[in-house]
C-alpha atoms as an extended CHARMM CRD file, in Angstrom:
* protein
*
        84  EXT
         1         1  MET       CA            -81.7300000000      -79.2010000000     -104.1460000000  PROA      1               0.0000000000
         2         2  PRO       CA            -84.0160000000      -78.7360000000     -101.1200000000  PROA      2               0.0000000000
         3         3  PHE       CA            -87.4930000000      -77.3760000000     -101.5730000000  PROA      3               0.0000000000
         4         4  PRO       CA            -87.8100000000      -74.5970000000     -100.5350000000  PROA      4               0.0000000000
         5         5  PRO       CA            -84.1380000000      -73.6980000000     -100.8840000000  PROA      5               0.0000000000
         6         6  ASP       CA            -82.1190000000      -73.2850000000      -97.7010000000  PROA      6               0.0000000000
         7         7  SER       CA            -81.0350000000      -69.8250000000      -98.7600000000  PROA      7               0.0000000000
         8         8  PRO       CA            -83.6110000000      -68.3410000000     -101.1490000000  PROA      8               0.0000000000
         9         9  PRO       CA            -82.7870000000      -65.1820000000     -103.0850000000  PROA      9               0.0000000000
        10        10  HSD       CA            -83.7750000000      -61.8240000000     -101.6020000000  PROA      10              0.0000000000
        11        11  VAL       CA            -85.0440000000      -58.8050000000     -103.5230000000  PROA      11              0.0000000000
        12        12  TYR       CA            -86.0720000000      -55.2820000000     -102.5920000000  PROA      12              0.0000000000
        13        13  SER       CA            -89.8070000000      -54.9470000000     -101.9430000000  PROA      13              0.0000000000
        14        14  ILE       CA            -91.3100000000      -51.5150000000     -102.5020000000  PROA      14              0.0000000000
        15        15  LEU       CA            -94.2940000000      -52.3720000000     -100.2950000000  PROA      15              0.0000000000
        16        16  ALA       CA            -92.2070000000      -53.7600000000      -97.4310000000  PROA      16              0.0000000000
        17        17  GLY       CA            -89.4910000000      -51.1210000000      -97.8110000000  PROA      17              0.0000000000
        18        18  ARG       CA            -86.7240000000      -53.6960000000      -97.3980000000  PROA      18              0.0000000000
        19        19  GLU       CA            -85.3080000000      -56.8620000000      -98.8950000000  PROA      19              0.0000000000
        20        20  VAL       CA            -87.5310000000      -59.9240000000      -98.6200000000  PROA      20              0.0000000000
        21        21  SER       CA            -87.1880000000      -63.5560000000      -99.5900000000  PROA      21              0.0000000000
        22        22  THR       CA            -88.5830000000      -64.4500000000     -102.9900000000  PROA      22              0.0000000000
        23        23  TRP       CA            -90.2960000000      -67.3250000000     -101.1870000000  PROA      23              0.0000000000
        24        24  SER       CA            -92.0980000000      -65.0660000000      -98.7050000000  PROA      24              0.0000000000
        25        25  GLU       CA            -95.7560000000      -64.1110000000      -98.5050000000  PROA      25              0.0000000000
        26        26  GLU       CA            -94.6570000000      -60.4540000000      -98.7370000000  PROA      26              0.0000000000
        27        27  TRP       CA            -93.0650000000      -61.0780000000     -102.1240000000  PROA      27              0.0000000000
        28        28  LYS       CA            -96.0670000000      -63.0680000000     -103.3530000000  PROA      28              0.0000000000
        29        29  ILE       CA            -98.3280000000      -60.1340000000     -102.5150000000  PROA      29              0.0000000000
        30        30  GLU       CA            -95.9750000000      -57.6190000000     -104.1140000000  PROA      30              0.0000000000
        31        31  CYS       CA            -95.8450000000      -59.6270000000     -107.3420000000  PROA      31              0.0000000000
        32        32  GLU       CA            -99.6310000000      -59.8060000000     -107.4530000000  PROA      32              0.0000000000
        33        33  VAL       CA            -99.9750000000      -56.0830000000     -106.7330000000  PROA      33              0.0000000000
        34        34  ARG       CA            -97.3440000000      -55.1950000000     -109.3680000000  PROA      34              0.0000000000
        35        35  PHE       CA            -99.1620000000      -57.2760000000     -111.9580000000  PROA      35              0.0000000000
        36        36  LEU       CA           -102.5510000000      -55.7470000000     -111.1650000000  PROA      36              0.0000000000
        37        37  ALA       CA           -101.1170000000      -52.2110000000     -111.0280000000  PROA      37              0.0000000000
        38        38  GLY       CA            -99.6950000000      -52.7110000000     -114.5160000000  PROA      38              0.0000000000
        39        39  LEU       CA           -103.0650000000      -53.5180000000     -116.0460000000  PROA      39              0.0000000000
        40        40  PRO       CA           -105.2150000000      -50.8410000000     -117.6670000000  PROA      40              0.0000000000
        41        41  LEU       CA           -107.9470000000      -49.8030000000     -115.2160000000  PROA      41              0.0000000000
        42        42  GLY       CA           -110.7320000000      -51.6240000000     -117.0720000000  PROA      42              0.0000000000
        43        43  GLN       CA           -108.8210000000      -54.8880000000     -117.1470000000  PROA      43              0.0000000000
        44        44  ARG       CA           -107.8330000000      -54.4660000000     -113.4920000000  PROA      44              0.0000000000
        45        45  ASN       CA           -111.4670000000      -53.9670000000     -112.5000000000  PROA      45              0.0000000000
        46        46  ASP       CA           -112.4550000000      -57.0300000000     -114.5310000000  PROA      46              0.0000000000
        47        47  ALA       CA           -109.7660000000      -59.1080000000     -112.8110000000  PROA      47              0.0000000000
        48        48  LEU       CA           -110.8020000000      -57.9120000000     -109.3630000000  PROA      48              0.0000000000
        49        49  ASP       CA           -114.5810000000      -57.6330000000     -109.6870000000  PROA      49              0.0000000000
        50        50  GLY       CA           -115.1080000000      -60.0280000000     -112.5310000000  PROA      50              0.0000000000
        51        51  VAL       CA           -117.8550000000      -61.3730000000     -114.5230000000  PROA      51              0.0000000000
        52        52  LYS       CA           -117.0750000000      -60.3040000000     -118.0010000000  PROA      52              0.0000000000
        53        53  ASP       CA           -117.7320000000      -62.8650000000     -120.6850000000  PROA      53              0.0000000000
        54        54  GLY       CA           -118.7730000000      -65.2730000000     -117.9330000000  PROA      54              0.0000000000
        55        55  LEU       CA           -115.4270000000      -65.1440000000     -116.1200000000  PROA      55              0.0000000000
        56        56  LYS       CA           -115.3620000000      -64.6540000000     -112.3620000000  PROA      56              0.0000000000
        57        57  GLY       CA           -113.0280000000      -62.1480000000     -110.7830000000  PROA      57              0.0000000000
        58        58  MET       CA           -110.9830000000      -62.3900000000     -107.6130000000  PROA      58              0.0000000000
        59        59  LYS       CA           -113.9280000000      -61.1000000000     -105.5800000000  PROA      59              0.0000000000
        60        60  ALA       CA           -115.8730000000      -64.2800000000     -106.3210000000  PROA      60              0.0000000000
        61        61  PHE       CA           -113.0860000000      -66.4220000000     -104.8630000000  PROA      61              0.0000000000
        62        62  ARG       CA           -111.5480000000      -64.2310000000     -102.1480000000  PROA      62              0.0000000000
        63        63  GLY       CA           -114.4210000000      -61.9790000000     -101.1060000000  PROA      63              0.0000000000
        64        64  ASP       CA           -115.0330000000      -58.2460000000     -100.8550000000  PROA      64              0.0000000000
        65        65  ALA       CA           -112.5970000000      -57.5960000000      -98.0050000000  PROA      65              0.0000000000
        66        66  ALA       CA           -109.6580000000      -59.2150000000      -99.8110000000  PROA      66              0.0000000000
        67        67  VAL       CA           -110.3370000000      -57.2490000000     -102.9950000000  PROA      67              0.0000000000
        68        68  ALA       CA           -110.6300000000      -54.0120000000     -100.9860000000  PROA      68              0.0000000000
        69        69  GLN       CA           -107.2370000000      -54.7970000000      -99.4040000000  PROA      69              0.0000000000
        70        70  LEU       CA           -105.7150000000      -55.4530000000     -102.8440000000  PROA      70              0.0000000000
        71        71  ARG       CA           -107.0570000000      -52.1380000000     -104.1340000000  PROA      71              0.0000000000
        72        72  ALA       CA           -105.5190000000      -50.3440000000     -101.1410000000  PROA      72              0.0000000000
        73        73  GLU       CA           -102.1700000000      -52.0650000000     -101.7490000000  PROA      73              0.0000000000
        74        74  ILE       CA           -102.2940000000      -51.1630000000     -105.4640000000  PROA      74              0.0000000000
        75        75  ASP       CA           -102.8540000000      -47.5040000000     -104.5350000000  PROA      75              0.0000000000
        76        76  ARG       CA           -100.0670000000      -47.6220000000     -101.9480000000  PROA      76              0.0000000000
        77        77  TYR       CA            -97.7070000000      -49.2920000000     -104.4540000000  PROA      77              0.0000000000
        78        78  ALA       CA            -98.4400000000      -46.5830000000     -107.0580000000  PROA      78              0.0000000000
        79        79  MET       CA            -97.8170000000      -43.8620000000     -104.4830000000  PROA      79              0.0000000000
        80        80  LEU       CA            -94.5390000000      -45.4010000000     -103.2750000000  PROA      80              0.0000000000
        81        81  LYS       CA            -93.3330000000      -46.0100000000     -106.8100000000  PROA      81              0.0000000000
        82        82  ALA       CA            -94.0320000000      -42.3830000000     -107.7840000000  PROA      82              0.0000000000
        83        83  LYS       CA            -91.9000000000      -41.0280000000     -104.9240000000  PROA      83              0.0000000000
        84        84  PRO       CA            -88.5870000000      -39.5450000000     -106.0770000000  PROA      84              0.0000000000
């Protein structure tokens, strides 16, 4: 089996508004956003901003701009998911 597969599966992405490859950067971002959106707000803030019990958050590794972009995508995901 080749790596990555010659014909990877495709799934519908709410953020992209179309089907995307499960091997794509778009799908990676959507999975991350879905996970973060599913966390209670306190846990989400800890994961993004960090330092609780000595643990660093995403901001420490990716920077302020990347975390701001993630927050915007989480809000956009929630809005798109709530649409009828």
